[in-house]
Coordinates of C-alpha atoms (C1' of nucleotides) in Angstrom, one line a residue:
Chain A
M3 CA 6.8 60.3 108.4
P4 CA 4.0 62.9 109.0
A5 CA 4.8 66.4 107.7
S6 CA 4.2 69.3 110.5
P7 CA 1.0 70.8 109.0
A8 CA 1.5 74.7 110.2
V9 CA 5.1 75.4 109.1
T10 CA 4.7 73.6 105.4
A11 CA 1.3 75.3 104.9
A12 CA 2.9 78.6 105.9
L13 CA 5.5 78.3 104.0
L14 CA 3.8 77.2 101.0
S15 CA 1.6 79.8 101.2
W16 CA 3.6 82.5 101.4
Y17 CA 5.2 80.9 98.3
D18 CA 2.4 81.2 96.4
R19 CA 2.2 85.1 97.8
H20 CA 5.2 86.2 96.9
R21 CA 7.3 83.3 94.9
R22 CA 9.9 84.8 92.6
A23 CA 9.6 85.1 89.0
L24 CA 12.8 83.3 86.9
P25 CA 13.2 82.2 83.6
W26 CA 13.6 78.8 84.6
R27 CA 10.7 78.8 86.5
A28 CA 7.4 77.6 84.4
V29 CA 4.6 79.7 85.1
G30 CA 0.7 79.6 85.4
G31 CA 1.0 75.7 86.2
A32 CA 2.8 74.9 83.2
E33 CA 4.6 72.1 82.9
P34 CA 8.3 72.6 83.7
D35 CA 10.8 71.8 81.0
P36 CA 13.4 69.1 82.8
Y37 CA 16.3 70.4 80.5
A38 CA 15.7 74.1 81.6
V39 CA 15.3 72.9 85.5
W40 CA 18.5 71.1 85.0
L41 CA 20.4 73.7 83.3
S42 CA 19.7 76.8 86.0
E43 CA 20.1 74.2 88.8
V44 CA 23.6 73.7 87.3
M45 CA 24.0 77.1 86.6
L46 CA 23.1 77.9 90.1
Q47 CA 25.6 76.0 92.2
Q48 CA 27.4 78.3 94.4
T49 CA 26.1 80.9 92.1
T50 CA 23.9 84.0 92.6
V51 CA 20.6 84.1 90.6
A52 CA 22.0 87.4 89.2
A53 CA 25.2 86.1 87.9
V54 CA 23.1 82.7 85.8
K55 CA 20.6 85.1 84.3
G56 CA 23.0 86.0 81.2
F57 CA 24.8 83.1 81.2
Y58 CA 21.2 80.8 81.0
A59 CA 19.8 83.0 78.7
R60 CA 22.4 82.4 76.2
F61 CA 22.5 78.9 76.5
L62 CA 19.0 77.9 75.7
A63 CA 19.2 80.4 72.9
L64 CA 22.0 78.3 71.7
W65 CA 21.1 75.0 72.7
P66 CA 17.4 74.7 73.1
D67 CA 17.6 71.4 73.9
V68 CA 19.7 68.3 75.7
A69 CA 20.0 66.8 72.1
A70 CA 21.6 70.3 70.6
L71 CA 23.7 70.8 73.8
A72 CA 25.1 67.6 73.8
A73 CA 26.1 67.6 69.7
A74 CA 27.5 70.9 70.5
P75 CA 31.4 71.2 70.4
R76 CA 33.3 70.7 74.0
E77 CA 35.2 74.2 73.2
A78 CA 31.6 76.0 72.1
V79 CA 30.2 75.4 75.6
L80 CA 33.5 76.1 77.5
K81 CA 33.2 79.2 75.5
E82 CA 30.2 80.0 76.6
W83 CA 30.7 78.8 80.3
A84 CA 33.8 81.4 80.3
G85 CA 33.0 84.2 83.3
L86 CA 30.5 81.9 85.4
G87 CA 33.2 80.1 87.2
Y88 CA 34.1 76.7 88.2
Y89 CA 34.5 75.1 85.1
A90 CA 34.1 71.3 86.1
R91 CA 30.4 72.3 85.9
A92 CA 30.2 72.8 82.3
R93 CA 32.5 69.9 81.2
N94 CA 30.6 68.0 83.3
L95 CA 27.5 69.3 81.5
H96 CA 28.4 68.3 78.2
D97 CA 28.9 64.7 79.2
C98 CA 25.5 64.5 81.4
A99 CA 23.6 65.8 77.7
A100 CA 25.8 63.1 75.9
A101 CA 24.8 60.6 78.8
V102 CA 21.0 61.3 79.0
V103 CA 20.9 61.3 75.0
E104 CA 22.5 57.8 75.2
R105 CA 21.5 56.7 78.1
H106 CA 17.5 57.8 78.3
G107 CA 17.2 58.4 74.4
G108 CA 17.5 62.4 75.1
R109 CA 15.0 62.3 78.0
F110 CA 15.6 62.9 81.2
P111 CA 15.5 60.2 84.1
R112 CA 12.7 61.5 86.6
T113 CA 14.0 59.6 89.7
E114 CA 16.3 60.9 92.0
T115 CA 18.7 57.4 91.6
E116 CA 19.2 57.8 87.9
L117 CA 19.8 61.2 87.6
R118 CA 22.1 61.1 90.8
A119 CA 24.3 59.0 88.5
L120 CA 24.8 61.6 86.1
P121 CA 27.8 63.2 85.5
G122 CA 27.4 66.6 87.7
I123 CA 24.3 65.8 89.2
G124 CA 25.3 65.7 93.2
D125 CA 22.7 64.8 96.1
Y126 CA 21.2 68.7 95.8
T127 CA 20.7 68.7 92.2
A128 CA 18.8 65.0 91.7
A129 CA 16.7 66.0 94.6
A130 CA 15.8 69.2 92.8
V131 CA 15.5 68.4 89.5
A132 CA 13.3 65.3 90.3
A133 CA 11.0 67.8 92.9
I134 CA 10.5 70.7 90.9
A135 CA 10.6 69.5 87.1
F136 CA 8.8 65.5 87.7
G137 CA 6.8 66.1 91.3
E138 CA 9.0 63.5 93.0
V139 CA 9.0 63.6 96.8
A140 CA 12.6 64.4 96.8
T141 CA 14.2 66.6 99.7
V142 CA 16.1 69.1 98.5
V143 CA 19.0 70.8 100.9
D144 CA 21.1 73.1 100.0
G145 CA 22.5 76.2 101.7
N146 CA 19.6 78.2 101.9
V147 CA 17.3 75.4 103.6
E148 CA 20.5 74.7 105.5
R149 CA 20.0 78.2 107.4
V150 CA 16.2 78.2 107.5
M151 CA 16.3 74.8 109.0
T152 CA 19.0 75.5 111.8
R153 CA 17.2 78.7 112.7
L154 CA 14.0 77.2 112.3
H155 CA 15.0 74.5 115.4
A156 CA 17.9 75.8 117.1
V157 CA 20.2 73.2 115.2
E158 CA 23.8 73.8 117.6
T159 CA 26.1 70.9 115.3
P160 CA 28.4 73.2 113.3
V161 CA 27.7 72.4 109.4
P162 CA 28.6 70.4 107.7
A163 CA 28.4 67.7 110.7
A164 CA 24.7 68.9 110.8
R165 CA 23.9 67.9 107.7
P166 CA 22.3 64.6 108.5
E167 CA 19.8 66.3 111.1
I168 CA 19.3 69.0 108.9
R169 CA 18.0 66.1 106.3
R170 CA 15.7 65.0 108.9
L171 CA 14.6 68.3 109.7
T172 CA 13.7 68.7 106.1
A173 CA 12.3 65.8 104.9
A174 CA 9.4 65.4 108.2
L175 CA 8.3 69.1 106.3
V176 CA 7.8 67.6 102.4
P177 CA 4.3 67.4 101.5
R178 CA 3.7 64.5 99.1
A179 CA 1.2 67.3 97.0
R180 CA 3.9 69.9 96.5
P181 CA 7.4 68.9 96.9
G182 CA 9.3 70.6 94.0
D183 CA 7.3 73.9 95.3
F184 CA 8.0 73.3 98.8
A185 CA 12.0 73.4 97.7
Q186 CA 11.8 76.3 95.6
A187 CA 10.0 78.1 98.9
T188 CA 12.4 77.3 100.9
M189 CA 15.0 78.4 99.1
D190 CA 13.0 81.5 98.0
L191 CA 12.8 82.4 101.5
G192 CA 16.2 81.6 102.4
A193 CA 17.3 84.0 99.7
T194 CA 15.0 87.1 100.5
I195 CA 14.1 86.8 104.3
C196 CA 15.9 84.2 106.2
T197 CA 18.9 86.2 104.5
P198 CA 22.5 85.8 106.2
R199 CA 23.1 88.8 107.2
S200 CA 20.0 91.1 109.1
P201 CA 17.0 88.4 108.4
A202 CA 13.9 90.3 108.0
C203 CA 12.0 88.2 110.3
A204 CA 9.3 90.7 110.9
I205 CA 8.1 89.4 107.7
C206 CA 8.6 85.7 108.1
P207 CA 5.6 83.3 107.6
L208 CA 7.4 81.3 109.8
T209 CA 8.7 83.5 112.6
A210 CA 5.6 82.2 115.1
S211 CA 7.5 79.0 114.8
C212 CA 11.1 79.5 114.4
A213 CA 13.2 78.3 117.6
A214 CA 16.0 81.3 116.8
R215 CA 13.8 83.9 116.6
A216 CA 12.1 83.0 119.6
A217 CA 15.7 83.2 121.6
G218 CA 16.4 85.7 119.1
T219 CA 19.8 84.1 118.1
Q220 CA 18.7 84.1 114.6
A221 CA 22.1 85.4 113.2
L222 CA 23.6 83.0 114.9
Y223 CA 22.8 80.2 112.6
P224 CA 24.0 77.7 110.8
R225 CA 26.9 77.4 112.7
K226 CA 30.2 77.2 111.4
L227 CA 33.9 76.0 111.8
P228 CA 36.5 78.8 111.6
R229 CA 38.3 78.8 108.2
K230 CA 41.5 78.4 107.1
A231 CA 43.2 81.8 105.7
V232 CA 43.7 81.9 102.2
P233 CA 47.6 81.8 101.0
R234 CA 48.9 84.2 98.0
R235 CA 50.7 83.2 95.1
F236 CA 52.3 84.9 92.5
G237 CA 53.1 84.6 89.0
A238 CA 53.3 86.3 85.4
M239 CA 51.7 86.3 82.0
A240 CA 52.4 87.9 79.3
V241 CA 50.3 89.1 75.8
V242 CA 52.8 88.4 73.0
E243 CA 51.9 89.7 69.6
R244 CA 53.5 88.3 66.7
A245 CA 53.8 90.6 63.2
D246 CA 50.5 90.2 61.6
G247 CA 48.8 90.9 65.6
A248 CA 48.4 87.0 66.6
V249 CA 48.8 86.7 70.2
L250 CA 50.2 83.5 71.7
V251 CA 48.0 81.7 74.0
R252 CA 47.8 77.9 75.0
T253 CA 45.2 75.6 76.7
R254 CA 45.2 74.5 80.3
P255 CA 45.3 70.8 80.9
S256 CA 41.6 69.5 81.2
K257 CA 41.5 68.8 84.9
G258 CA 42.5 71.0 88.0
L259 CA 42.3 74.8 88.1
L260 CA 40.3 76.5 84.8
G261 CA 40.7 73.0 82.9
G262 CA 40.3 73.0 79.6
M263 CA 40.5 77.4 79.6
T264 CA 42.8 79.2 77.0
E265 CA 45.3 81.4 78.9
F266 CA 48.2 83.7 77.8
F267 CA 52.0 82.9 78.0
G268 CA 52.5 82.7 81.6
S269 CA 55.1 81.0 84.5
D270 CA 54.1 78.6 86.8
W271 CA 52.7 80.4 90.2
G272 CA 54.1 80.2 93.4
P273 CA 56.0 82.2 96.1
A274 CA 57.5 84.9 94.1
A275 CA 57.2 86.2 90.8
P276 CA 59.7 85.7 88.3
A277 CA 62.4 88.5 86.7
A278 CA 61.3 90.2 83.9
S279 CA 64.6 89.0 81.9
E280 CA 63.2 85.2 83.0
M281 CA 60.1 85.9 80.9
A282 CA 61.4 87.3 77.8
E283 CA 63.6 84.6 77.5
A284 CA 60.8 81.6 78.2
S285 CA 58.5 83.5 75.6
G286 CA 61.1 84.7 72.9
A287 CA 59.7 88.2 72.7
A288 CA 60.9 91.9 74.0
L289 CA 58.5 92.6 76.6
E290 CA 57.7 95.5 78.7
R291 CA 56.3 95.2 82.4
V292 CA 52.6 97.0 82.0
G293 CA 51.5 96.3 85.5
Q294 CA 49.8 93.9 87.7
V295 CA 46.3 92.0 88.3
E296 CA 44.4 90.7 91.3
H297 CA 42.7 87.8 91.6
V298 CA 41.4 85.9 94.3
F299 CA 40.4 82.3 93.6
T300 CA 38.3 80.2 96.3
H301 CA 41.6 78.8 98.1
F302 CA 44.3 81.4 97.2
A303 CA 44.8 84.5 96.1
L304 CA 47.2 85.3 92.9
T305 CA 49.3 88.5 91.7
L306 CA 49.9 88.0 88.3
D307 CA 52.7 90.9 86.6
V308 CA 51.6 91.7 83.3
Y309 CA 53.5 92.3 79.9
R310 CA 53.0 93.1 76.8
G311 CA 55.8 92.8 73.8
R312 CA 56.4 91.5 70.2
S313 CA 57.9 87.7 69.4
R314 CA 60.8 88.0 67.9
S315 CA 61.0 85.1 66.1
G316 CA 57.5 84.5 65.2
A317 CA 58.2 81.0 67.0
A318 CA 55.4 79.8 69.7
P319 CA 57.5 77.9 72.8
E320 CA 56.4 74.5 73.5
G321 CA 52.8 73.6 73.9
C322 CA 51.8 77.4 73.1
R323 CA 50.1 78.4 69.5
W324 CA 49.0 81.9 67.8
V325 CA 45.8 82.9 67.2
G326 CA 44.5 86.0 65.5
P327 CA 41.7 88.1 66.5
A328 CA 38.7 86.1 65.0
Q329 CA 40.4 82.9 66.6
L330 CA 40.8 84.8 69.9
A331 CA 37.2 85.8 70.0
R332 CA 36.0 82.0 70.0
E333 CA 38.8 81.0 73.0
P334 CA 37.5 80.2 76.4
I335 CA 38.8 82.8 78.8
P336 CA 38.1 82.6 82.0
N337 CA 38.0 86.2 84.0
A338 CA 41.4 85.6 85.9
F339 CA 42.9 86.0 82.0
A340 CA 40.4 88.6 81.2
K341 CA 41.9 91.2 83.3
V342 CA 45.3 90.1 82.4
W343 CA 44.3 91.3 78.5
D344 CA 42.6 94.1 79.8
A345 CA 45.6 95.3 81.8
A346 CA 47.6 94.9 78.8
A347 CA 45.6 96.5 76.2
G348 CA 45.0 99.6 78.5
G349 CA 48.6 100.1 78.7
T350 CA 49.4 102.5 76.4
A351 CA 47.1 104.3 73.6
S352 CA 48.6 101.8 71.2
A353 CA 47.2 98.7 72.0
V354 CA 46.6 96.0 69.8
V355 CA 42.9 96.0 70.3
P356 CA 40.7 98.3 71.9
V357 CA 39.2 97.2 74.5
A358 CA 35.9 98.3 75.9
A359 CA 33.8 97.6 79.3
D360 CA 31.0 95.7 79.4
G361 CA 32.1 94.4 82.6
L362 CA 33.1 90.8 81.1
G363 CA 35.8 92.0 79.9
L364 CA 37.4 91.0 76.0
V365 CA 34.9 93.6 74.1
G366 CA 37.8 94.0 72.4
L367 CA 37.7 90.8 70.7
E368 CA 34.8 90.8 69.6
Chain B
dT24 C1' 36.1 63.9 106.1
dA25 C1' 38.6 67.6 103.7
dC26 C1' 40.3 69.7 100.1
dT27 C1' 39.5 71.5 95.7
dC28 C1' 36.8 74.2 92.0
dG29 C1' 35.4 81.1 90.2
dT30 C1' 33.4 85.3 90.4
dG31 C1' 31.1 89.2 92.1
dG32 C1' 29.1 91.7 95.5
dC33 C1' 28.3 92.7 100.0
dC34 C1' 29.7 95.9 104.6
Chain C
dT16 C1' 39.6 96.2 102.3
dG17 C1' 39.2 91.9 103.4
dG18 C1' 36.7 87.9 105.1
dC19 C1' 32.1 86.2 104.1
dC20 C1' 29.1 84.6 100.6
dA21 C1' 25.9 82.5 96.8
dA22 C1' 20.5 77.1 94.3
dG23 C1' 27.4 72.2 95.5
dA24 C1' 30.5 68.4 92.9
dG25 C1' 34.1 65.1 92.3
dT26 C1' 38.0 63.4 94.9

DNA sequence: TACTCGTGGCC
DNA sequence: TGGCCAAGAGT
């Protein structure tokens, strides 16, 4: 399949002048570190560059290579991932590191097929690591590439049904010489020029070849089917203290929503929040309601009534445990529950632990 | 195929 | 304010 020299050349030329400087990118033609490429690609799944940068730096400092990450305790990996979202990625990341050590002697395999067989590596990440880290001629298709290609060719089929067509269109443009740069160029273009809203067509290197631009319809692509409305659920969560200042927590089931993460004592989530008396009885504590927090997950919104109080007996309800401040700081607490902590701590001046605001919450636990 | 699975920023 | 969006994977 012959490449399209004009579009590919224009894109690579633009990339050579305007590529973004990102921490995980090798500089000056240096060899990319496959571990760094893989780690960044997993973190970047459905996640913005801005959100990833701090997490990436901390992971690389704590675990500089795949063997170090494989040897880390699972709880430590989850704790460092807390706040980044999609926690199955953290579990798969850890499993993948172990698999690379066990199956491949601690070196990432270089082919798309071998990479694809590892935990947490799907079609996109396998192609991206193969192309960027190893120079394999792989077709990398992410959300940016979809947007660029559907505009370039005015693809009328909505995604995800258009994926096979988008893949063919992309594959026809991949150069044998610089497949990794081509992939990153297309993604950089999608992130900075061919953006979802208000694309900067006037300064786009592909504007002369773009079918949507010629028709003035660039904003219509990629075509998408309407989504369903997100339902709302209600529940309650309580920050319960023991006399010595320990707090009641429990670990969520290892799979599913926020799998393996730590939560405070709480109710199930459903059409209505439980009554205050119900929460008090189940927790064995005298509770006061201190507020409400709102959190929007991908497919539902959650409203939690927040309670705070002191245990009467010091007994932990079934499945719960007491943790002191030092241990609490090591717990993997997702942002949804960090909001609960903040609301409980901010409820009165006599909050157990002072809370500052650093944008990540839980500063009072450090 | 269609659903599950976080979070923050944007307009 | 709320819907949309972001370098997707697993089931």
